[in-house]
PDB file of C-alpha atoms (C1' of nucleotides) in Angstrom:
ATOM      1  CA  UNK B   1      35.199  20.980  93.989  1.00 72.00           C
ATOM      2  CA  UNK B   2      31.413  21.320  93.045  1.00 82.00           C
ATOM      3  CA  UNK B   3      30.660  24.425  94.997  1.00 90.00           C
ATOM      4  CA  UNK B   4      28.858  26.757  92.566  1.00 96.00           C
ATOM      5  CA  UNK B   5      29.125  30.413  92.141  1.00 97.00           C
ATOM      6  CA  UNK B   6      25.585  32.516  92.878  1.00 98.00           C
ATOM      7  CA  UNK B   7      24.527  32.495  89.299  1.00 98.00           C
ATOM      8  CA  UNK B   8      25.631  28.615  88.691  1.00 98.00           C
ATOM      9  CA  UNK B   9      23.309  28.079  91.678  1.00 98.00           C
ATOM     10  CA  UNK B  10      20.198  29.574  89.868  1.00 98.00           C
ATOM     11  CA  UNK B  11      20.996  28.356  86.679  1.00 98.00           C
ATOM     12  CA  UNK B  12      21.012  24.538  88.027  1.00 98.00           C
ATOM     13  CA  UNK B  13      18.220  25.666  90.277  1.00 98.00           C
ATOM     14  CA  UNK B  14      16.177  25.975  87.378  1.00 98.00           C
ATOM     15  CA  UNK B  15      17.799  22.474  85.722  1.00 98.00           C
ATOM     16  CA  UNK B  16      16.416  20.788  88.505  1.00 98.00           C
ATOM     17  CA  UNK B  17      13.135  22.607  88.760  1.00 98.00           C
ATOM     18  CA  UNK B  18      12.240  21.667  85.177  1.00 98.00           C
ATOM     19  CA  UNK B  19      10.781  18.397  84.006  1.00 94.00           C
ATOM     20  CA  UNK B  20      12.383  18.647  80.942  1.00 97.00           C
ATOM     21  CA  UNK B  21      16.404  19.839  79.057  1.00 98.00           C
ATOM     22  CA  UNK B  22      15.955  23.581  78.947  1.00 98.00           C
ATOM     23  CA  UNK B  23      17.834  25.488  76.372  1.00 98.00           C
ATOM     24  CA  UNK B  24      20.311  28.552  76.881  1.00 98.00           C
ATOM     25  CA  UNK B  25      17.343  31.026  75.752  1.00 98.00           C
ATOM     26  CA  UNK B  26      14.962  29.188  78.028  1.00 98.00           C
ATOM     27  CA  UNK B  27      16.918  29.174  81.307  1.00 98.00           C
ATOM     28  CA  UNK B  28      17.769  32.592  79.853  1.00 98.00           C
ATOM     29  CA  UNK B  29      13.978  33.820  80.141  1.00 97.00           C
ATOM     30  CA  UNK B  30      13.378  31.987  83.144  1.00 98.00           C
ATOM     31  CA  UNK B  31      16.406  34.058  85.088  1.00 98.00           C
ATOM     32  CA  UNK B  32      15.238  36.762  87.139  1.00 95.00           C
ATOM     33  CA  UNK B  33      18.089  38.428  85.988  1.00 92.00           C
ATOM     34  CA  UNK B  34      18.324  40.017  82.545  1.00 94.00           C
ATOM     35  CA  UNK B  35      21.395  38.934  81.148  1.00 97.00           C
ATOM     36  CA  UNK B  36      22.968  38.263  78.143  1.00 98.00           C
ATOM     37  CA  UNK B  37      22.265  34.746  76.257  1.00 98.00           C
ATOM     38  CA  UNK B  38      25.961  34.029  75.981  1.00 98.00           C
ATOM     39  CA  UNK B  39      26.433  34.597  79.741  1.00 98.00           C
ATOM     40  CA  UNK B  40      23.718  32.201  80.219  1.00 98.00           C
ATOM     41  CA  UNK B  41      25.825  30.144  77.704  1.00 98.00           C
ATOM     42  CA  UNK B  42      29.522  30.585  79.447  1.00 98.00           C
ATOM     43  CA  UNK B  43      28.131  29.112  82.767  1.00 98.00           C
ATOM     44  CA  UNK B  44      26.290  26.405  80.811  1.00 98.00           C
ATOM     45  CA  UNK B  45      29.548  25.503  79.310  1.00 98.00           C
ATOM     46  CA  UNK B  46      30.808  25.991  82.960  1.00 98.00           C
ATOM     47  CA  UNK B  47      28.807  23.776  84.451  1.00 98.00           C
ATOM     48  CA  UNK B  48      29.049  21.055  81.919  1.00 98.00           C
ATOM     49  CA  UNK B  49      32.685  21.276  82.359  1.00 97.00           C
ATOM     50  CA  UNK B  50      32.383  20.546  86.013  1.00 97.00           C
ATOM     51  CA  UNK B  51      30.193  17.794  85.410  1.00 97.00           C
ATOM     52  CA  UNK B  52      26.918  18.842  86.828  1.00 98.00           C
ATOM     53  CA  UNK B  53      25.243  19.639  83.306  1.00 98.00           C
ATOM     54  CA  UNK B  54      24.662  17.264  80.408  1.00 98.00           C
ATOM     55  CA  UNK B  55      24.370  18.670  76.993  1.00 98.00           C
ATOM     56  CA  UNK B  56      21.832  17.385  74.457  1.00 97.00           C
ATOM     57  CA  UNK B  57      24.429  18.680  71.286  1.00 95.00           C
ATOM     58  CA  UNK B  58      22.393  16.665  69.299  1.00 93.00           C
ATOM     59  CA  UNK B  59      19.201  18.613  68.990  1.00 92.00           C
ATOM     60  CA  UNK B  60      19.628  22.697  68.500  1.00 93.00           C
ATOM     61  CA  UNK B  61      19.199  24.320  70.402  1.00 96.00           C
ATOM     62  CA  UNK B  62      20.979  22.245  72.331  1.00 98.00           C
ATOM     63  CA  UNK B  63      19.497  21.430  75.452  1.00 98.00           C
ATOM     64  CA  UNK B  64      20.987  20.822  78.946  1.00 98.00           C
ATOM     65  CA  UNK B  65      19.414  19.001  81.917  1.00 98.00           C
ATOM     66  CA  UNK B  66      21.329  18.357  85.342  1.00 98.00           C
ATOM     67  CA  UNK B  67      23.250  15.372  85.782  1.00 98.00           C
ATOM     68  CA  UNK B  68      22.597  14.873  89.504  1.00 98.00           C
ATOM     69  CA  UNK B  69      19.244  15.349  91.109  1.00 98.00           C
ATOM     70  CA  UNK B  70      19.451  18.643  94.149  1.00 98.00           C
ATOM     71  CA  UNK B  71      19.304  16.198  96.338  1.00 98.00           C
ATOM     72  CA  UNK B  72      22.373  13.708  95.108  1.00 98.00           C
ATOM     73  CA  UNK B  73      24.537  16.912  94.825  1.00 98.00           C
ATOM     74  CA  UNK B  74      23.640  18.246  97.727  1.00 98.00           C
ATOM     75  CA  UNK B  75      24.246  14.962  99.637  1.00 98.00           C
ATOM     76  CA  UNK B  76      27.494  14.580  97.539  1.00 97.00           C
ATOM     77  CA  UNK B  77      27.999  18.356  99.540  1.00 97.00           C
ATOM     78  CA  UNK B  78      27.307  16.976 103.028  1.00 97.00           C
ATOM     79  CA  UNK B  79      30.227  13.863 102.279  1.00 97.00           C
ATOM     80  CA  UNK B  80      32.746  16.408 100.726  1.00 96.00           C
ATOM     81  CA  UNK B  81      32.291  18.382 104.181  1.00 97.00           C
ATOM     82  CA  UNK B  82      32.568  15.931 106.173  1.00 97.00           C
ATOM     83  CA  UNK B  83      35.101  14.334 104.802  1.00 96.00           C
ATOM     84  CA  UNK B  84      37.508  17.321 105.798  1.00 96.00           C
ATOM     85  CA  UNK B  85      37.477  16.193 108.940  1.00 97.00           C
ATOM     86  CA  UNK B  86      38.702  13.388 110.660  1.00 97.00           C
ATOM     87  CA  UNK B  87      35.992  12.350 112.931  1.00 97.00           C
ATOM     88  CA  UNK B  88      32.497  11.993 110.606  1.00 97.00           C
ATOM     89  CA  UNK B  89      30.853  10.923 113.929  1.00 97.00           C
ATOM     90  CA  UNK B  90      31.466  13.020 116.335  1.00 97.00           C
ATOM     91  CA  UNK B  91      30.326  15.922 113.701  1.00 98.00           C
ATOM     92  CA  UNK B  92      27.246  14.043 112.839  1.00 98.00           C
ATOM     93  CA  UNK B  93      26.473  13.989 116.799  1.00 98.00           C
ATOM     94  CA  UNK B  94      27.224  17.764 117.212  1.00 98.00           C
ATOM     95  CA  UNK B  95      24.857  17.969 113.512  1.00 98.00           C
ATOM     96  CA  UNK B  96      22.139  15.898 115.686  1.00 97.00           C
ATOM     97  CA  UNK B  97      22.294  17.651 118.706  1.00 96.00           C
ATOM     98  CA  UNK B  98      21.549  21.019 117.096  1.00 96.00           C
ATOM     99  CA  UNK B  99      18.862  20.134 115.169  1.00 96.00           C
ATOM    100  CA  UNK B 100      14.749  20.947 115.670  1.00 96.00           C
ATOM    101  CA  UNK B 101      12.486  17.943 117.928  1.00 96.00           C
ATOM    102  CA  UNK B 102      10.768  17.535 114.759  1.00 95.00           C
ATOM    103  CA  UNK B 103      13.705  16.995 112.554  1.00 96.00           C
ATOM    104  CA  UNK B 104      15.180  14.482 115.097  1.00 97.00           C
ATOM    105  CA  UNK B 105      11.944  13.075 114.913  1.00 97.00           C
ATOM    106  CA  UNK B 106      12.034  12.663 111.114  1.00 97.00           C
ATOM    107  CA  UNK B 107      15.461  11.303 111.267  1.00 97.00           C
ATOM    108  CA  UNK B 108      14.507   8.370 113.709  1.00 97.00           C
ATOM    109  CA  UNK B 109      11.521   7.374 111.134  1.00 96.00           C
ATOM    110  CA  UNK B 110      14.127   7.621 108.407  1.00 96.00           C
ATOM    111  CA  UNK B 111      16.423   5.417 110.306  1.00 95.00           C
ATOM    112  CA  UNK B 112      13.804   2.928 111.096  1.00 83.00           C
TER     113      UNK B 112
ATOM    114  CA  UNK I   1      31.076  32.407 103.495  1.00 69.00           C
ATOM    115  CA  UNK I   2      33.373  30.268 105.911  1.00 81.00           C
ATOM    116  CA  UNK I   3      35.117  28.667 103.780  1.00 89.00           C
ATOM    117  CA  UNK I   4      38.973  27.403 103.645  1.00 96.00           C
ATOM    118  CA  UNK I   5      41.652  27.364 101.494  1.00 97.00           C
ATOM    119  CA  UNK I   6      44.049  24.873 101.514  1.00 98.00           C
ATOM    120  CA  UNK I   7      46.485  26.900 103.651  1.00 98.00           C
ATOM    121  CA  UNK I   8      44.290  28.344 105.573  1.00 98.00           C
ATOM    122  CA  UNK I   9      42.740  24.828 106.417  1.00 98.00           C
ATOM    123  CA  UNK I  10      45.877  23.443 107.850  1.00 98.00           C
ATOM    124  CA  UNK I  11      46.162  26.643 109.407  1.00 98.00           C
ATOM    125  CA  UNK I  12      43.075  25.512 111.258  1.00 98.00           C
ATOM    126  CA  UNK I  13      43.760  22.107 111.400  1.00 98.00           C
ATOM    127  CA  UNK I  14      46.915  23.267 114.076  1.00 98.00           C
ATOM    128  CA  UNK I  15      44.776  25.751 116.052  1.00 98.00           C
ATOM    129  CA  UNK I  16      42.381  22.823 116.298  1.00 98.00           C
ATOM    130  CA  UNK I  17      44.676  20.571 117.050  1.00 98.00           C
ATOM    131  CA  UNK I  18      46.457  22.412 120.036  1.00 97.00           C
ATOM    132  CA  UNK I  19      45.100  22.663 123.205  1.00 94.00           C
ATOM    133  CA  UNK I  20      46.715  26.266 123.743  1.00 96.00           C
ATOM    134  CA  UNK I  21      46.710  29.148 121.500  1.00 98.00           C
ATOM    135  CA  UNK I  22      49.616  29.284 119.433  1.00 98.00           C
ATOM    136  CA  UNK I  23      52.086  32.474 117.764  1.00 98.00           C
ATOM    137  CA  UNK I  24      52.987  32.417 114.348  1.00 98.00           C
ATOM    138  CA  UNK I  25      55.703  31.433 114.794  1.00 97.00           C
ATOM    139  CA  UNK I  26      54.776  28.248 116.244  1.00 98.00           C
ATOM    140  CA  UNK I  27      52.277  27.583 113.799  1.00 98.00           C
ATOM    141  CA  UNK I  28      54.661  28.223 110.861  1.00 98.00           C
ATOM    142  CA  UNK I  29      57.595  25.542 112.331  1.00 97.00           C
ATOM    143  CA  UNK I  30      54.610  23.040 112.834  1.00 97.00           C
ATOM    144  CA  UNK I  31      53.517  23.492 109.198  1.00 97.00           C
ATOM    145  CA  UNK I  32      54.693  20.848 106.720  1.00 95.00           C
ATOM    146  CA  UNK I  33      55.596  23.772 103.737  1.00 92.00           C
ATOM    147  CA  UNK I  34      58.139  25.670 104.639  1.00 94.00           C
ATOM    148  CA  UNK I  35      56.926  29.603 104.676  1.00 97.00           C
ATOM    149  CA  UNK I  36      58.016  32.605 105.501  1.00 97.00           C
ATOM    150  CA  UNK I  37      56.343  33.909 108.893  1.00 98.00           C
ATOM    151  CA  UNK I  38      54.794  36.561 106.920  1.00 98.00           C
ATOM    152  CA  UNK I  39      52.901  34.377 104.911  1.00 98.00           C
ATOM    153  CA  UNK I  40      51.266  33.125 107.697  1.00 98.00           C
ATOM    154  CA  UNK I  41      50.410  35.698 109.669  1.00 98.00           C
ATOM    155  CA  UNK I  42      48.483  37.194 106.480  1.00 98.00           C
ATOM    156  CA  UNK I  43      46.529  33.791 106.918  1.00 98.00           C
ATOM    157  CA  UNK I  44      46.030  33.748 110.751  1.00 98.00           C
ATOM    158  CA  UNK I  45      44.699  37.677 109.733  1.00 98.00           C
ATOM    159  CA  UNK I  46      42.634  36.264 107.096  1.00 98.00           C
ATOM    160  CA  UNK I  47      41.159  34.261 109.431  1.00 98.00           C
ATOM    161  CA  UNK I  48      40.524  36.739 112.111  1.00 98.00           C
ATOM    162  CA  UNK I  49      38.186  38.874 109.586  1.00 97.00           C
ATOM    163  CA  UNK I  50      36.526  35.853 108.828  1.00 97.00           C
ATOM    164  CA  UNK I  51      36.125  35.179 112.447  1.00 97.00           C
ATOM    165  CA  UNK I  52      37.542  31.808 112.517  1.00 98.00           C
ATOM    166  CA  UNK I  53      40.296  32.875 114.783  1.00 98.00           C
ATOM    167  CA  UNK I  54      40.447  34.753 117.657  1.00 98.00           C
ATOM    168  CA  UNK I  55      44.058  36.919 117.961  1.00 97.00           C
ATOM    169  CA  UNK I  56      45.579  37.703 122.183  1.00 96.00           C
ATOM    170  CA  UNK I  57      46.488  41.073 121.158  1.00 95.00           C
ATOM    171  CA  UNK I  58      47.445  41.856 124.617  1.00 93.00           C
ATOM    172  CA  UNK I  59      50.585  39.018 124.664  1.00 91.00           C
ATOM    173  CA  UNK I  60      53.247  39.402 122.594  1.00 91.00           C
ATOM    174  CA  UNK I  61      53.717  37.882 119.909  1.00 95.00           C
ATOM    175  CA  UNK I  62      50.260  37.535 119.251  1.00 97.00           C
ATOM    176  CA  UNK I  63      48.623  34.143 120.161  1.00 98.00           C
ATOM    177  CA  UNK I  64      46.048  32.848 117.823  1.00 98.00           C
ATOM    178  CA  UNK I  65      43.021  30.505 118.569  1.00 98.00           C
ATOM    179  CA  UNK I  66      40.229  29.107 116.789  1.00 98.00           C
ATOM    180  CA  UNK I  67      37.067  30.539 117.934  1.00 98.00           C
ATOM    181  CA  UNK I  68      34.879  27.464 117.278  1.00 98.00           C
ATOM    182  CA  UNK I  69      35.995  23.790 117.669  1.00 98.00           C
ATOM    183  CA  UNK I  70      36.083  21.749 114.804  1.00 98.00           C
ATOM    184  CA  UNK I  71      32.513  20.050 114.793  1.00 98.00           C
ATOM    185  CA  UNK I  72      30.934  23.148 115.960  1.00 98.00           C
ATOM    186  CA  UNK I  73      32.509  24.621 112.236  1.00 98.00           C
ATOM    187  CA  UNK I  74      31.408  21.983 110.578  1.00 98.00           C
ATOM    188  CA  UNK I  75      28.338  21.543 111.946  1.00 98.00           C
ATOM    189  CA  UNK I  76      27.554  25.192 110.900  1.00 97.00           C
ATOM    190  CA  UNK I  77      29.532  24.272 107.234  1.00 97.00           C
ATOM    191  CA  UNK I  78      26.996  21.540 107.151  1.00 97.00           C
ATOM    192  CA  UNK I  79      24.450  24.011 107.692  1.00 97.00           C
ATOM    193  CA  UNK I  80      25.108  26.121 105.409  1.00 96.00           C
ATOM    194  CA  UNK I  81      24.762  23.533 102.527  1.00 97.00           C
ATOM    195  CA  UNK I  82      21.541  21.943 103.748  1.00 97.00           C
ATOM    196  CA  UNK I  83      20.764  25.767 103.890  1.00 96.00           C
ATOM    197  CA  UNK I  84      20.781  25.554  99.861  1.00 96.00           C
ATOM    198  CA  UNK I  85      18.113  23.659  99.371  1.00 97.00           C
ATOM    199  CA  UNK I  86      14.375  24.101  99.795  1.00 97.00           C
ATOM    200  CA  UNK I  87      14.114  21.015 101.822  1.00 97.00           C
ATOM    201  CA  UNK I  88      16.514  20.082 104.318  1.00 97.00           C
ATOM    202  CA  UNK I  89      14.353  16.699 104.977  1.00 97.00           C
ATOM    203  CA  UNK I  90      14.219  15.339 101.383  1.00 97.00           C
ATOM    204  CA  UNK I  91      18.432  15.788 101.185  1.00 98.00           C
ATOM    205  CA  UNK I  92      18.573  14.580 104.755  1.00 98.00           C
ATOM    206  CA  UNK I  93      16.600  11.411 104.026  1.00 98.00           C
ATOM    207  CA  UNK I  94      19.256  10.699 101.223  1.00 98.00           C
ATOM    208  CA  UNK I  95      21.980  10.998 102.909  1.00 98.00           C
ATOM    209  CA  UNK I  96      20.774   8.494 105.975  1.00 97.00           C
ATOM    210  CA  UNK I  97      20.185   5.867 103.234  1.00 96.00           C
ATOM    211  CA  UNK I  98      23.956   6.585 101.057  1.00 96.00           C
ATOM    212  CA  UNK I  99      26.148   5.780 104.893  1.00 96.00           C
ATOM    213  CA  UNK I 100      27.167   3.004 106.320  1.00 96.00           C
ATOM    214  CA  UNK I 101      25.175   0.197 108.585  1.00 96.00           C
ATOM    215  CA  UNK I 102      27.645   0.798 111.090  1.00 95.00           C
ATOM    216  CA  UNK I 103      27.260   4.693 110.919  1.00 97.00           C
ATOM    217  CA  UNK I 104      22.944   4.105 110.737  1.00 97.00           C
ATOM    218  CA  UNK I 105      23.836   2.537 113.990  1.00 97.00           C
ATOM    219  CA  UNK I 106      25.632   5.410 115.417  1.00 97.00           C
ATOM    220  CA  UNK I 107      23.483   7.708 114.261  1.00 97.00           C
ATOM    221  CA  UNK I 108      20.299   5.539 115.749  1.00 97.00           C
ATOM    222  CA  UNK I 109      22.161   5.414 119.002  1.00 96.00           C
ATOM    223  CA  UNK I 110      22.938   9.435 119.136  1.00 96.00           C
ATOM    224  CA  UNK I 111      19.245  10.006 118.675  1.00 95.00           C
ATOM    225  CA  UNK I 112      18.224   8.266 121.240  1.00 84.00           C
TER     226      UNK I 112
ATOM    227  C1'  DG N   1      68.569  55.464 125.818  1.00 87.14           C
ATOM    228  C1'  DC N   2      69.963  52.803 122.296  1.00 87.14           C
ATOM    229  C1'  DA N   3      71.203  48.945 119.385  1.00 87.14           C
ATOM    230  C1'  DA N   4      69.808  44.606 117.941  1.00 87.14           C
ATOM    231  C1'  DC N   5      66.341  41.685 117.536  1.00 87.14           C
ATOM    232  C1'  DA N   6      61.514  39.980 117.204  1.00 87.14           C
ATOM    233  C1'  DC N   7      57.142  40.731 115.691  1.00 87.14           C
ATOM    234  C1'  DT N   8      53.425  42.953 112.948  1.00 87.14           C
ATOM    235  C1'  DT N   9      51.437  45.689 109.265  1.00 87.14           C
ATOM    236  C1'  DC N  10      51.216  47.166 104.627  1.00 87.14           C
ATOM    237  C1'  DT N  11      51.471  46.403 100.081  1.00 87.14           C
ATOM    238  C1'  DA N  12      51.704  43.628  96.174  1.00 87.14           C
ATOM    239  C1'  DC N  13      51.541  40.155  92.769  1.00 87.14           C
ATOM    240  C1'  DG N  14      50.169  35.939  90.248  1.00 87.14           C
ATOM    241  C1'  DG N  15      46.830  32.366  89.618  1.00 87.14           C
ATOM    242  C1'  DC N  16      42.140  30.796  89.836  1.00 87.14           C
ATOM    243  C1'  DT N  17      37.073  31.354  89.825  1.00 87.14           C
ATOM    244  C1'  DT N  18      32.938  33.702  88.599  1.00 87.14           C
ATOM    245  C1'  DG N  19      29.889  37.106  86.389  1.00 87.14           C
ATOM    246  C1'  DT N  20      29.553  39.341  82.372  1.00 87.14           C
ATOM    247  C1'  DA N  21      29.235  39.836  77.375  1.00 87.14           C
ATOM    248  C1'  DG N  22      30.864  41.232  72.412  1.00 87.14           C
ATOM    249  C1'  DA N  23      32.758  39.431  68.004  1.00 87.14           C
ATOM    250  C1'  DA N  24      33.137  35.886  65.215  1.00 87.14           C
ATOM    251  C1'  DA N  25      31.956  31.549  63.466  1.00 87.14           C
ATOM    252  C1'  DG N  26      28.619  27.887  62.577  1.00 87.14           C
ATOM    253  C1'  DT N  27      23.796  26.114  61.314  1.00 87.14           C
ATOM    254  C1'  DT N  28      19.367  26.049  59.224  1.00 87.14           C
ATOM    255  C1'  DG N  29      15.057  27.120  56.883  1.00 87.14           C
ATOM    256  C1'  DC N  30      13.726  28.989  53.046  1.00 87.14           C
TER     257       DC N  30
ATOM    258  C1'  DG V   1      22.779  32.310  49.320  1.00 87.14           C
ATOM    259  C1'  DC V   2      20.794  34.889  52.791  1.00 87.14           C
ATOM    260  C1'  DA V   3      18.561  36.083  57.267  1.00 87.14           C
ATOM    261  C1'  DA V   4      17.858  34.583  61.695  1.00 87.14           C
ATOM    262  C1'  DC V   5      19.262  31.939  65.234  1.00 87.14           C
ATOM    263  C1'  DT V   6      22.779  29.515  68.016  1.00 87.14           C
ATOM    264  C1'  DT V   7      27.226  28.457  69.595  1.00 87.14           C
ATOM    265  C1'  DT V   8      32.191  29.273  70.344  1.00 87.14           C
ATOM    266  C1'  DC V   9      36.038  32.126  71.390  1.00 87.14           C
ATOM    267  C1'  DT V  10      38.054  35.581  73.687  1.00 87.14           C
ATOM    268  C1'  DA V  11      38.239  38.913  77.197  1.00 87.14           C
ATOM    269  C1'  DC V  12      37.830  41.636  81.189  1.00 87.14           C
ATOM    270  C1'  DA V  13      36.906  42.969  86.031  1.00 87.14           C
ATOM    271  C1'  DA V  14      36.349  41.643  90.750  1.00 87.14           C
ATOM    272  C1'  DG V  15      37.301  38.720  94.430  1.00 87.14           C
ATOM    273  C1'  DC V  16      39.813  35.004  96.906  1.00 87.14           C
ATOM    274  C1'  DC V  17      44.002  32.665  98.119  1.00 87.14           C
ATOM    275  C1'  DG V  18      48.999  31.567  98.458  1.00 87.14           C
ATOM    276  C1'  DT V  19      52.958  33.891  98.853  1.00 87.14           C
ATOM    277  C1'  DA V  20      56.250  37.119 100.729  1.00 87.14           C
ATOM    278  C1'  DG V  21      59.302  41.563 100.844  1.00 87.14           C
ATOM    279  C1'  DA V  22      59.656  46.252 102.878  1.00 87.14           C
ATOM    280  C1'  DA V  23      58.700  48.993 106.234  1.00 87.14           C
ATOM    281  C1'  DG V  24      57.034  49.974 110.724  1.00 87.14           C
ATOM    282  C1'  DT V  25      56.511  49.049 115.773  1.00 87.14           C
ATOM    283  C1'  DG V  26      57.551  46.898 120.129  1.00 87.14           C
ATOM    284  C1'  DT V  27      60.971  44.617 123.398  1.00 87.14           C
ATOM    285  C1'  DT V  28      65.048  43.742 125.734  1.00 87.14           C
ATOM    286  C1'  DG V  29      69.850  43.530 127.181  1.00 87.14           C
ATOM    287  C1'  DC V  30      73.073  46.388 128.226  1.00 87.14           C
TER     288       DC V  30
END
DNA sequence: GCAACACTTCTACGGCTTGTAGAAAGTTGC
DNA sequence: GCAACTTTCTACAAGCCGTAGAAGTGTTGC
């Protein structure tokens, strides 16, 4: 439900690499890309739409900032995947066995 | 890249399910909608090029099987989304501290 | 061998999402 | 009020997915 197309993904990218609500120019400058400021607009409007963007209207231009942090949407990712199964812990020990020492490692400090 | 429709997930969801490969035949009288055969051997081939599902050519009909269990899918769907961020740890680290004390548990006991 | 049947392939279409942007409408500073 | 800037509306093409008919190929009983 919130997987993003490849330009959504840069677009939010640069939401959550900013300290502050960007505008459409300014994520428009800041795209590798060389698009059009009302494409940079549609998939602002997209995004608000699917609730990941919030949309200063009251300032203009109006300014947009991400409503999750990466990190929250990406965990809110890891649940919608594993939620399409029926057995969370038996993919979570498959997830555990295949990854690095040092991640493992990480994960047991985590975990306390 | 890998992944499912909603068809095409209970699709899986049989081949997963079964301990033999199935026909599409089978797979279409153990669906809850009720399809036409066609329709679901454009899925099981859908699948195939995605290389989900492996296809008996040599038997006839056709027998159709997933090609990776369901954790090992998952694991790699789970993958793929920790693969969109620039650090797998940070997202990780939230996601240890949004489950359950019972899952913690689980997860202290698969690590060892 | 051939007729009837079972199975597969090909082709297609409609709906949805995403990238893309022009035309038109709204806002604002002067 | 006008020029410059910003936003909205509308649209289109490509791709994915659910859906399935028509046509082709293989199989089997006789």
């Amino acid at each position: 439900m919130a997987s993003l197309g490849e330009l959504e993904r840069s677009v939010m990218t640069l939401l959550w690499d900013s300290e502050h609500p960007l505008s459409a120019n300014e994520v428009c400058e800041q795209l590798d890309e060389d698009l059009a400021v009302t494409t940079v607009l549609t998939v602002l409007a997209r995004l608000e739409k699917k609730g990941m963007v919030l949309r200063e209207r009251s300032s203009r231009p109006h300014r947009y900032a991400a409503v999750a942090s990466r990190e929250e949407h990406t965990v809110e990712m890891l649940n919608e995947v594993l939620g399409t199964v029926p057995d969370r812990e038996a993919v979570l020990a498959r997830f555990i066995g295949s990854v690095s020492e040092s991640e493992a490692a990480a994960l047991r400090r985590i975990l306390g």
